Amino acid sequence: MQIGEAAERVGLSIRTIRHYEEAGLIVPSARSDGGFRLYTDPDLDRLRVVKRMKPLGFTLDEMRDLLEILDQLTADTGDRAALMDRLAGYHRAADTRVQTLRDQLAHAEGFAEQMRDHLDQHTR
């Protein structure tokens, strides 16, 4: 599929996908005769991983590293135990970052509730 369809299916902009390609996170599986980028379902899976890492504040280097770990595990190359340890580290980091976001959301919801209370108080 071409980049426009890939963008639509993953929920990213074409510009973002091109940026991730320039950063070495995703490489289109092929090019059409006309030179258009062509993406496969595994390419979209990689984009989904990156998309999920982004709001958690992972860097491009961390994204690249995790994708490499996943590639090696899938291909059954490298030291499996070491790869699993690195993958577990990303899992722990993701859990920690998700909890931080939950805490921030709870504070934001508290603020919104406080503002609603002020509105209610001053519209009587």
Tab-separated table of N, CA, C and O in Angstrom:
chain	number	residue	atom	x	y	z
A	1	MET	N	0.838	-1.174	0.000
A	1	MET	CA	0.000	0.000	0.000
A	1	MET	C	0.884	1.239	0.000
A	1	MET	O	1.991	1.203	0.515
A	2	GLN	N	0.361	2.303	-0.558
A	2	GLN	CA	1.125	3.543	-0.628
A	2	GLN	C	1.034	4.299	0.697
A	2	GLN	O	0.223	3.976	1.565
A	3	ILE	N	1.838	5.326	0.820
A	3	ILE	CA	1.995	6.038	2.084
A	3	ILE	C	0.681	6.649	2.576
A	3	ILE	O	0.411	6.654	3.781
A	4	GLY	N	-0.157	7.132	1.682
A	4	GLY	CA	-1.422	7.735	2.098
A	4	GLY	C	-2.331	6.733	2.795
A	4	GLY	O	-2.913	7.034	3.837
A	5	GLU	N	-2.437	5.543	2.228
A	5	GLU	CA	-3.252	4.511	2.849
A	5	GLU	C	-2.629	4.043	4.159
A	5	GLU	O	-3.340	3.819	5.148
A	6	ALA	N	-1.304	3.918	4.169
A	6	ALA	CA	-0.612	3.525	5.405
A	6	ALA	C	-0.878	4.551	6.501
A	6	ALA	O	-1.181	4.196	7.645
A	7	ALA	N	-0.794	5.817	6.152
A	7	ALA	CA	-1.034	6.888	7.127
A	7	ALA	C	-2.453	6.797	7.679
A	7	ALA	O	-2.661	6.916	8.891
A	8	GLU	N	-3.401	6.582	6.808
A	8	GLU	CA	-4.801	6.500	7.233
A	8	GLU	C	-5.028	5.290	8.143
A	8	GLU	O	-5.697	5.391	9.170
A	9	ARG	N	-4.460	4.159	7.781
A	9	ARG	CA	-4.683	2.941	8.552
A	9	ARG	C	-4.035	2.990	9.934
A	9	ARG	O	-4.559	2.409	10.884
A	10	VAL	N	-2.910	3.695	10.048
A	10	VAL	CA	-2.202	3.755	11.334
A	10	VAL	C	-2.623	4.979	12.147
A	10	VAL	O	-2.476	4.999	13.361
A	11	GLY	N	-3.154	5.996	11.475
A	11	GLY	CA	-3.557	7.207	12.181
A	11	GLY	C	-2.417	8.186	12.380
A	11	GLY	O	-2.362	8.900	13.385
A	12	LEU	N	-1.500	8.213	11.427
A	12	LEU	CA	-0.397	9.169	11.442
A	12	LEU	C	-0.469	9.997	10.159
A	12	LEU	O	-1.066	9.577	9.173
A	13	SER	N	0.167	11.147	10.188
A	13	SER	CA	0.212	11.947	8.973
A	13	SER	C	1.301	11.413	8.044
A	13	SER	O	2.241	10.744	8.477
A	14	ILE	N	1.158	11.724	6.770
A	14	ILE	CA	2.183	11.350	5.792
A	14	ILE	C	3.512	11.984	6.192
A	14	ILE	O	4.563	11.335	6.129
A	15	ARG	N	3.458	13.215	6.630
A	15	ARG	CA	4.677	13.926	7.042
A	15	ARG	C	5.364	13.194	8.194
A	15	ARG	O	6.590	13.068	8.210
A	16	THR	N	4.598	12.711	9.162
A	16	THR	CA	5.169	11.990	10.307
A	16	THR	C	5.816	10.690	9.851
A	16	THR	O	6.923	10.353	10.290
A	17	ILE	N	5.160	9.979	8.956
A	17	ILE	CA	5.741	8.731	8.460
A	17	ILE	C	7.045	9.017	7.730
A	17	ILE	O	8.044	8.306	7.919
A	18	ARG	N	7.071	10.062	6.944
A	18	ARG	CA	8.320	10.432	6.246
A	18	ARG	C	9.412	10.797	7.253
A	18	ARG	O	10.580	10.456	7.061
A	19	HIS	N	9.028	11.497	8.310
A	19	HIS	CA	10.002	11.843	9.356
A	19	HIS	C	10.578	10.577	9.995
A	19	HIS	O	11.785	10.464	10.194
A	20	TYR	N	9.702	9.623	10.308
A	20	TYR	CA	10.168	8.370	10.900
A	20	TYR	C	11.048	7.589	9.927
A	20	TYR	O	11.993	6.921	10.340
A	21	GLU	N	10.759	7.712	8.649
A	21	GLU	CA	11.612	7.063	7.649
A	21	GLU	C	12.993	7.718	7.631
A	21	GLU	O	14.011	7.026	7.627
A	22	GLU	N	13.022	9.049	7.646
A	22	GLU	CA	14.299	9.775	7.663
A	22	GLU	C	15.107	9.456	8.912
A	22	GLU	O	16.334	9.433	8.884
A	23	ALA	N	14.400	9.194	10.028
A	23	ALA	CA	15.069	8.878	11.288
A	23	ALA	C	15.509	7.415	11.358
A	23	ALA	O	16.139	7.000	12.327
A	24	GLY	N	15.156	6.634	10.353
A	24	GLY	CA	15.565	5.239	10.314
A	24	GLY	C	14.696	4.293	11.114
A	24	GLY	O	15.099	3.171	11.394
A	25	LEU	N	13.499	4.738	11.485
A	25	LEU	CA	12.602	3.883	12.261
A	25	LEU	C	11.791	2.952	11.377
A	25	LEU	O	11.415	1.863	11.792
A	26	ILE	N	11.500	3.399	10.195
A	26	ILE	CA	10.687	2.619	9.266
A	26	ILE	C	11.294	2.759	7.878
A	26	ILE	O	11.762	3.830	7.520
A	27	VAL	N	11.327	1.662	7.176
A	27	VAL	CA	11.784	1.668	5.790
A	27	VAL	C	10.693	0.989	4.972
A	27	VAL	O	10.318	-0.145	5.286
A	28	PRO	N	10.179	1.671	3.961
A	28	PRO	CA	9.153	1.026	3.144
A	28	PRO	C	9.698	-0.287	2.577
A	28	PRO	O	10.864	-0.368	2.209
A	29	SER	N	8.847	-1.284	2.514
A	29	SER	CA	9.289	-2.596	2.038
A	29	SER	C	9.687	-2.583	0.574
A	29	SER	O	10.495	-3.399	0.145
A	30	ALA	N	9.109	-1.665	-0.173
A	30	ALA	CA	9.406	-1.618	-1.604
A	30	ALA	C	9.051	-0.239	-2.142
A	30	ALA	O	8.534	0.609	-1.417
A	31	ARG	N	9.355	-0.074	-3.412
A	31	ARG	CA	8.943	1.124	-4.148
A	31	ARG	C	8.234	0.665	-5.413
A	31	ARG	O	8.612	-0.338	-6.010
A	32	SER	N	7.224	1.422	-5.771
A	32	SER	CA	6.504	1.092	-7.003
A	32	SER	C	7.368	1.467	-8.200
A	32	SER	O	8.410	2.124	-8.056
A	33	ASP	N	6.933	1.074	-9.391
A	33	ASP	CA	7.663	1.441	-10.605
A	33	ASP	C	7.784	2.954	-10.730
A	33	ASP	O	8.764	3.453	-11.270
A	34	GLY	N	6.794	3.657	-10.197
A	34	GLY	CA	6.816	5.118	-10.236
A	34	GLY	C	7.596	5.742	-9.090
A	34	GLY	O	7.648	6.960	-8.965
A	35	GLY	N	8.176	4.920	-8.216
A	35	GLY	CA	8.990	5.438	-7.119
A	35	GLY	C	8.223	5.709	-5.842
A	35	GLY	O	8.792	6.243	-4.882
A	36	PHE	N	6.952	5.333	-5.805
A	36	PHE	CA	6.164	5.549	-4.598
A	36	PHE	C	6.542	4.541	-3.520
A	36	PHE	O	6.781	3.368	-3.809
A	37	ARG	N	6.550	5.009	-2.272
A	37	ARG	CA	6.823	4.116	-1.147
A	37	ARG	C	5.684	3.109	-1.018
A	37	ARG	O	4.523	3.486	-1.089
A	38	LEU	N	6.047	1.840	-0.773
A	38	LEU	CA	5.048	0.803	-0.584
A	38	LEU	C	5.263	0.155	0.776
A	38	LEU	O	6.379	-0.240	1.115
A	39	TYR	N	4.184	0.074	1.560
A	39	TYR	CA	4.241	-0.436	2.927
A	39	TYR	C	3.454	-1.729	3.042
A	39	TYR	O	2.417	-1.897	2.405
A	40	THR	N	3.933	-2.618	3.883
A	40	THR	CA	3.273	-3.893	4.147
A	40	THR	C	2.687	-3.862	5.556
A	40	THR	O	2.954	-2.932	6.334
A	41	ASP	N	1.921	-4.883	5.892
A	41	ASP	CA	1.362	-4.958	7.240
A	41	ASP	C	2.452	-4.954	8.319
A	41	ASP	O	2.292	-4.265	9.339
A	42	PRO	N	3.568	-5.680	8.153
A	42	PRO	CA	4.636	-5.572	9.166
A	42	PRO	C	5.198	-4.153	9.293
A	42	PRO	O	5.560	-3.725	10.394
A	43	ASP	N	5.243	-3.404	8.179
A	43	ASP	CA	5.673	-2.002	8.251
A	43	ASP	C	4.697	-1.200	9.113
A	43	ASP	O	5.107	-0.361	9.916
A	44	LEU	N	3.403	-1.467	8.938
A	44	LEU	CA	2.388	-0.764	9.728
A	44	LEU	C	2.502	-1.135	11.201
A	44	LEU	O	2.309	-0.278	12.079
A	45	ASP	N	2.838	-2.383	11.491
A	45	ASP	CA	3.039	-2.796	12.884
A	45	ASP	C	4.168	-1.994	13.514
A	45	ASP	O	4.072	-1.567	14.672
A	46	ARG	N	5.247	-1.775	12.779
A	46	ARG	CA	6.365	-0.976	13.282
A	46	ARG	C	5.905	0.456	13.564
A	46	ARG	O	6.247	1.039	14.591
A	47	LEU	N	5.122	1.013	12.640
A	47	LEU	CA	4.613	2.368	12.839
A	47	LEU	C	3.716	2.445	14.070
A	47	LEU	O	3.758	3.431	14.813
A	48	ARG	N	2.935	1.409	14.308
A	48	ARG	CA	2.062	1.401	15.488
A	48	ARG	C	2.881	1.369	16.775
A	48	ARG	O	2.508	2.001	17.768
A	49	VAL	N	3.982	0.633	16.772
A	49	VAL	CA	4.853	0.605	17.954
A	49	VAL	C	5.385	2.005	18.220
A	49	VAL	O	5.326	2.507	19.350
A	50	VAL	N	5.878	2.651	17.181
A	50	VAL	CA	6.427	4.005	17.326
A	50	VAL	C	5.339	4.968	17.796
A	50	VAL	O	5.564	5.794	18.691
A	51	LYS	N	4.153	4.851	17.209
A	51	LYS	CA	3.043	5.734	17.582
A	51	LYS	C	2.696	5.586	19.060
A	51	LYS	O	2.384	6.571	19.732
A	52	ARG	N	2.771	4.375	19.579
A	52	ARG	CA	2.457	4.146	20.993
A	52	ARG	C	3.567	4.605	21.915
A	52	ARG	O	3.320	4.950	23.073
A	53	MET	N	4.794	4.607	21.431
A	53	MET	CA	5.920	5.038	22.257
A	53	MET	C	5.987	6.564	22.375
A	53	MET	O	6.423	7.081	23.397
A	54	LYS	N	5.575	7.250	21.334
A	54	LYS	CA	5.708	8.708	21.267
A	54	LYS	C	5.071	9.426	22.453
A	54	LYS	O	5.726	10.248	23.093
A	55	PRO	N	3.795	9.158	22.803
A	55	PRO	CA	3.209	9.907	23.919
A	55	PRO	C	3.820	9.571	25.276
A	55	PRO	O	3.609	10.288	26.244
A	56	LEU	N	4.595	8.501	25.324
A	56	LEU	CA	5.261	8.139	26.579
A	56	LEU	C	6.632	8.784	26.693
A	56	LEU	O	7.333	8.574	27.677
A	57	GLY	N	7.005	9.571	25.702
A	57	GLY	CA	8.241	10.334	25.782
A	57	GLY	C	9.503	9.572	25.421
A	57	GLY	O	10.608	10.024	25.729
A	58	PHE	N	9.362	8.434	24.766
A	58	PHE	CA	10.558	7.705	24.331
A	58	PHE	C	11.233	8.488	23.209
A	58	PHE	O	10.571	9.090	22.365
A	59	THR	N	12.556	8.470	23.197
A	59	THR	CA	13.315	9.174	22.165
A	59	THR	C	13.348	8.350	20.881
A	59	THR	O	13.049	7.150	20.886
A	60	LEU	N	13.753	8.985	19.802
A	60	LEU	CA	13.896	8.266	18.539
A	60	LEU	C	14.915	7.135	18.681
A	60	LEU	O	14.723	6.051	18.137
A	61	ASP	N	15.988	7.379	19.417
A	61	ASP	CA	16.988	6.331	19.629
A	61	ASP	C	16.402	5.157	20.398
A	61	ASP	O	16.690	3.996	20.083
A	62	GLU	N	15.580	5.445	21.393
A	62	GLU	CA	14.937	4.365	22.152
A	62	GLU	C	13.957	3.594	21.275
A	62	GLU	O	13.876	2.362	21.347
A	63	MET	N	13.228	4.323	20.439
A	63	MET	CA	12.298	3.665	19.525
A	63	MET	C	13.057	2.740	18.573
A	63	MET	O	12.662	1.596	18.351
A	64	ARG	N	14.156	3.260	18.044
A	64	ARG	CA	14.979	2.480	17.123
A	64	ARG	C	15.517	1.232	17.815
A	64	ARG	O	15.501	0.127	17.255
A	65	ASP	N	15.968	1.388	19.053
A	65	ASP	CA	16.511	0.266	19.815
A	65	ASP	C	15.442	-0.791	20.065
A	65	ASP	O	15.688	-1.988	19.870
A	66	LEU	N	14.263	-0.375	20.475
A	66	LEU	CA	13.197	-1.338	20.725
A	66	LEU	C	12.804	-2.073	19.447
A	66	LEU	O	12.615	-3.288	19.457
A	67	LEU	N	12.704	-1.351	18.336
A	67	LEU	CA	12.370	-2.001	17.072
A	67	LEU	C	13.436	-3.028	16.690
A	67	LEU	O	13.117	-4.108	16.189
A	68	GLU	N	14.694	-2.702	16.963
A	68	GLU	CA	15.783	-3.646	16.690
A	68	GLU	C	15.648	-4.895	17.562
A	68	GLU	O	15.824	-6.019	17.089
A	69	ILE	N	15.317	-4.694	18.826
A	69	ILE	CA	15.095	-5.830	19.734
A	69	ILE	C	13.979	-6.715	19.195
A	69	ILE	O	14.122	-7.942	19.108
A	70	LEU	N	12.866	-6.104	18.819
A	70	LEU	CA	11.727	-6.869	18.306
A	70	LEU	C	12.084	-7.600	17.013
A	70	LEU	O	11.689	-8.757	16.820
A	71	ASP	N	12.847	-6.934	16.145
A	71	ASP	CA	13.285	-7.575	14.906
A	71	ASP	C	14.145	-8.803	15.197
A	71	ASP	O	13.964	-9.859	14.586
A	72	GLN	N	15.079	-8.654	16.125
A	72	GLN	CA	15.972	-9.767	16.443
A	72	GLN	C	15.215	-10.919	17.101
A	72	GLN	O	15.497	-12.084	16.815
A	73	LEU	N	14.275	-10.602	17.957
A	73	LEU	CA	13.473	-11.664	18.575
A	73	LEU	C	12.630	-12.390	17.524
A	73	LEU	O	12.518	-13.619	17.557
A	74	THR	N	12.055	-11.645	16.599
A	74	THR	CA	11.249	-12.245	15.544
A	74	THR	C	12.093	-13.126	14.626
A	74	THR	O	11.678	-14.221	14.244
A	75	ALA	N	13.292	-12.648	14.312
A	75	ALA	CA	14.179	-13.394	13.422
A	75	ALA	C	14.944	-14.494	14.159
A	75	ALA	O	15.646	-15.270	13.532
A	76	ASP	N	14.804	-14.508	15.478
A	76	ASP	CA	15.503	-15.483	16.319
A	76	ASP	C	17.013	-15.386	16.137
A	76	ASP	O	17.709	-16.396	15.954
A	77	THR	N	17.513	-14.137	16.156
A	77	THR	CA	18.948	-13.893	16.076
A	77	THR	C	19.393	-13.177	17.340
A	77	THR	O	18.600	-12.541	18.023
A	78	GLY	N	20.649	-13.277	17.661
A	78	GLY	CA	21.185	-12.597	18.823
A	78	GLY	C	20.986	-13.408	20.089
A	78	GLY	O	20.441	-14.511	20.090
A	79	ASP	N	21.437	-12.838	21.184
A	79	ASP	CA	21.351	-13.462	22.504
A	79	ASP	C	19.946	-13.256	23.044
A	79	ASP	O	19.593	-12.171	23.510
A	80	ARG	N	19.132	-14.293	22.988
A	80	ARG	CA	17.715	-14.196	23.367
A	80	ARG	C	17.541	-13.688	24.794
A	80	ARG	O	16.689	-12.836	25.052
A	81	ALA	N	18.343	-14.185	25.724
A	81	ALA	CA	18.214	-13.760	27.128
A	81	ALA	C	18.498	-12.266	27.267
A	81	ALA	O	17.767	-11.549	27.960
A	82	ALA	N	19.536	-11.798	26.605
A	82	ALA	CA	19.874	-10.370	26.674
A	82	ALA	C	18.781	-9.526	26.025
A	82	ALA	O	18.420	-8.457	26.533
A	83	LEU	N	18.250	-10.004	24.894
A	83	LEU	CA	17.170	-9.280	24.224
A	83	LEU	C	15.929	-9.210	25.107
A	83	LEU	O	15.272	-8.166	25.197
A	84	MET	N	15.621	-10.310	25.771
A	84	MET	CA	14.449	-10.329	26.657
A	84	MET	C	14.657	-9.392	27.848
A	84	MET	O	13.707	-8.738	28.289
A	85	ASP	N	15.877	-9.300	28.363
A	85	ASP	CA	16.168	-8.362	29.448
A	85	ASP	C	15.957	-6.920	28.991
A	85	ASP	O	15.375	-6.110	29.718
A	86	ARG	N	16.432	-6.623	27.790
A	86	ARG	CA	16.253	-5.268	27.254
A	86	ARG	C	14.779	-4.973	27.020
A	86	ARG	O	14.290	-3.873	27.332
A	87	LEU	N	14.048	-5.957	26.495
A	87	LEU	CA	12.609	-5.789	26.274
A	87	LEU	C	11.886	-5.564	27.601
A	87	LEU	O	11.016	-4.693	27.705
A	88	ALA	N	12.272	-6.313	28.626
A	88	ALA	CA	11.673	-6.134	29.956
A	88	ALA	C	11.951	-4.730	30.491
A	88	ALA	O	11.095	-4.129	31.159
A	89	GLY	N	13.113	-4.187	30.186
A	89	GLY	CA	13.434	-2.820	30.596
A	89	GLY	C	12.500	-1.810	29.948
A	89	GLY	O	12.036	-0.860	30.594
A	90	TYR	N	12.200	-2.011	28.673
A	90	TYR	CA	11.244	-1.123	28.001
A	90	TYR	C	9.850	-1.279	28.589
A	90	TYR	O	9.112	-0.297	28.725
A	91	HIS	N	9.497	-2.506	28.954
A	91	HIS	CA	8.189	-2.732	29.571
A	91	HIS	C	8.095	-1.983	30.905
A	91	HIS	O	7.088	-1.310	31.172
A	92	ARG	N	9.127	-2.081	31.715
A	92	ARG	CA	9.128	-1.366	33.004
A	92	ARG	C	9.064	0.141	32.790
A	92	ARG	O	8.316	0.853	33.470
A	93	ALA	N	9.839	0.633	31.830
A	93	ALA	CA	9.834	2.073	31.544
A	93	ALA	C	8.456	2.522	31.076
A	93	ALA	O	7.960	3.584	31.495
A	94	ALA	N	7.815	1.729	30.223
A	94	ALA	CA	6.476	2.079	29.737
A	94	ALA	C	5.487	2.106	30.890
A	94	ALA	O	4.680	3.040	31.005
A	95	ASP	N	5.545	1.092	31.764
A	95	ASP	CA	4.639	1.070	32.926
A	95	ASP	C	4.827	2.302	33.799
A	95	ASP	O	3.856	2.919	34.241
A	96	THR	N	6.067	2.671	34.044
A	96	THR	CA	6.360	3.845	34.872
A	96	THR	C	5.817	5.112	34.224
A	96	THR	O	5.199	5.952	34.887
A	97	ARG	N	6.038	5.246	32.927
A	97	ARG	CA	5.588	6.449	32.215
A	97	ARG	C	4.057	6.509	32.131
A	97	ARG	O	3.473	7.595	32.218
A	98	VAL	N	3.425	5.366	31.969
A	98	VAL	CA	1.952	5.331	31.961
A	98	VAL	C	1.420	5.786	33.316
A	98	VAL	O	0.460	6.566	33.390
A	99	GLN	N	2.031	5.333	34.394
A	99	GLN	CA	1.579	5.744	35.728
A	99	GLN	C	1.765	7.243	35.922
A	99	GLN	O	0.903	7.910	36.502
A	100	THR	N	2.865	7.780	35.420
A	100	THR	CA	3.091	9.223	35.500
A	100	THR	C	1.988	9.978	34.761
A	100	THR	O	1.460	10.978	35.266
A	101	LEU	N	1.617	9.490	33.598
A	101	LEU	CA	0.529	10.121	32.839
A	101	LEU	C	-0.800	10.019	33.578
A	101	LEU	O	-1.595	10.968	33.580
A	102	ARG	N	-1.039	8.874	34.215
A	102	ARG	CA	-2.275	8.725	35.002
A	102	ARG	C	-2.311	9.741	36.142
A	102	ARG	O	-3.357	10.339	36.417
A	103	ASP	N	-1.190	9.916	36.802
A	103	ASP	CA	-1.107	10.896	37.894
A	103	ASP	C	-1.364	12.305	37.369
A	103	ASP	O	-2.107	13.084	37.988
A	104	GLN	N	-0.774	12.646	36.237
A	104	GLN	CA	-0.982	13.965	35.643
A	104	GLN	C	-2.447	14.149	35.247
A	104	GLN	O	-3.020	15.227	35.448
A	105	LEU	N	-3.042	13.111	34.696
A	105	LEU	CA	-4.454	13.178	34.315
A	105	LEU	C	-5.338	13.382	35.540
A	105	LEU	O	-6.281	14.182	35.513
A	106	ALA	N	-5.037	12.695	36.631
A	106	ALA	CA	-5.824	12.862	37.857
A	106	ALA	C	-5.745	14.304	38.352
A	106	ALA	O	-6.764	14.879	38.764
A	107	HIS	N	-4.561	14.907	38.290
A	107	HIS	CA	-4.421	16.312	38.699
A	107	HIS	C	-5.210	17.228	37.760
A	107	HIS	O	-5.876	18.160	38.212
A	108	ALA	N	-5.137	16.950	36.468
A	108	ALA	CA	-5.855	17.770	35.490
A	108	ALA	C	-7.365	17.653	35.688
A	108	ALA	O	-8.089	18.648	35.610
A	109	GLU	N	-7.842	16.438	35.957
A	109	GLU	CA	-9.268	16.256	36.201
A	109	GLU	C	-9.696	16.969	37.478
A	109	GLU	O	-10.789	17.562	37.527
A	110	GLY	N	-8.839	16.959	38.490
A	110	GLY	CA	-9.130	17.693	39.723
A	110	GLY	C	-9.248	19.181	39.464
A	110	GLY	O	-10.133	19.858	39.999
A	111	PHE	N	-8.357	19.706	38.630
A	111	PHE	CA	-8.409	21.124	38.277
A	111	PHE	C	-9.697	21.436	37.519
A	111	PHE	O	-10.366	22.427	37.813
A	112	ALA	N	-10.056	20.599	36.561
A	112	ALA	CA	-11.277	20.831	35.790
A	112	ALA	C	-12.499	20.810	36.705
A	112	ALA	O	-13.413	21.630	36.558
A	113	GLU	N	-12.512	19.881	37.647
A	113	GLU	CA	-13.621	19.815	38.606
A	113	GLU	C	-13.672	21.076	39.471
A	113	GLU	O	-14.745	21.623	39.741
A	114	GLN	N	-12.506	21.537	39.882
A	114	GLN	CA	-12.438	22.751	40.678
A	114	GLN	C	-13.002	23.941	39.893
A	114	GLN	O	-13.745	24.758	40.439
A	115	MET	N	-12.673	24.050	38.618
A	115	MET	CA	-13.183	25.143	37.791
A	115	MET	C	-14.692	25.019	37.602
A	115	MET	O	-15.410	26.013	37.622
A	116	ARG	N	-15.196	23.786	37.464
A	116	ARG	CA	-16.638	23.567	37.353
A	116	ARG	C	-17.323	24.037	38.631
A	116	ARG	O	-18.376	24.681	38.593
A	117	ASP	N	-16.732	23.729	39.777
A	117	ASP	CA	-17.285	24.160	41.056
A	117	ASP	C	-17.331	25.683	41.137
A	117	ASP	O	-18.326	26.256	41.605
A	118	HIS	N	-16.276	26.341	40.669
A	118	HIS	CA	-16.260	27.810	40.667
A	118	HIS	C	-17.339	28.360	39.753
A	118	HIS	O	-18.025	29.337	40.097
A	119	LEU	N	-17.506	27.738	38.579
A	119	LEU	CA	-18.569	28.180	37.679
A	119	LEU	C	-19.933	28.032	38.330
A	119	LEU	O	-20.757	28.944	38.271
A	120	ASP	N	-20.168	26.882	38.947
A	120	ASP	CA	-21.440	26.635	39.600
A	120	ASP	C	-21.668	27.648	40.731
A	120	ASP	O	-22.764	28.183	40.881
A	121	GLN	N	-20.619	27.915	41.488
A	121	GLN	CA	-20.723	28.826	42.628
A	121	GLN	C	-21.051	30.238	42.175
A	121	GLN	O	-21.832	30.933	42.823
A	122	HIS	N	-20.487	30.667	41.057
A	122	HIS	CA	-20.636	32.067	40.645
A	122	HIS	C	-21.777	32.292	39.649
A	122	HIS	O	-22.030	33.422	39.256
A	123	THR	N	-22.460	31.240	39.271
A	123	THR	CA	-23.594	31.435	38.352
A	123	THR	C	-24.913	31.358	39.105
A	123	THR	O	-25.970	31.430	38.497
A	124	ARG	N	-24.866	31.214	40.392
A	124	ARG	CA	-26.106	31.140	41.199
A	124	ARG	C	-26.608	32.504	41.524
A	124	ARG	O	-26.067	33.477	41.668
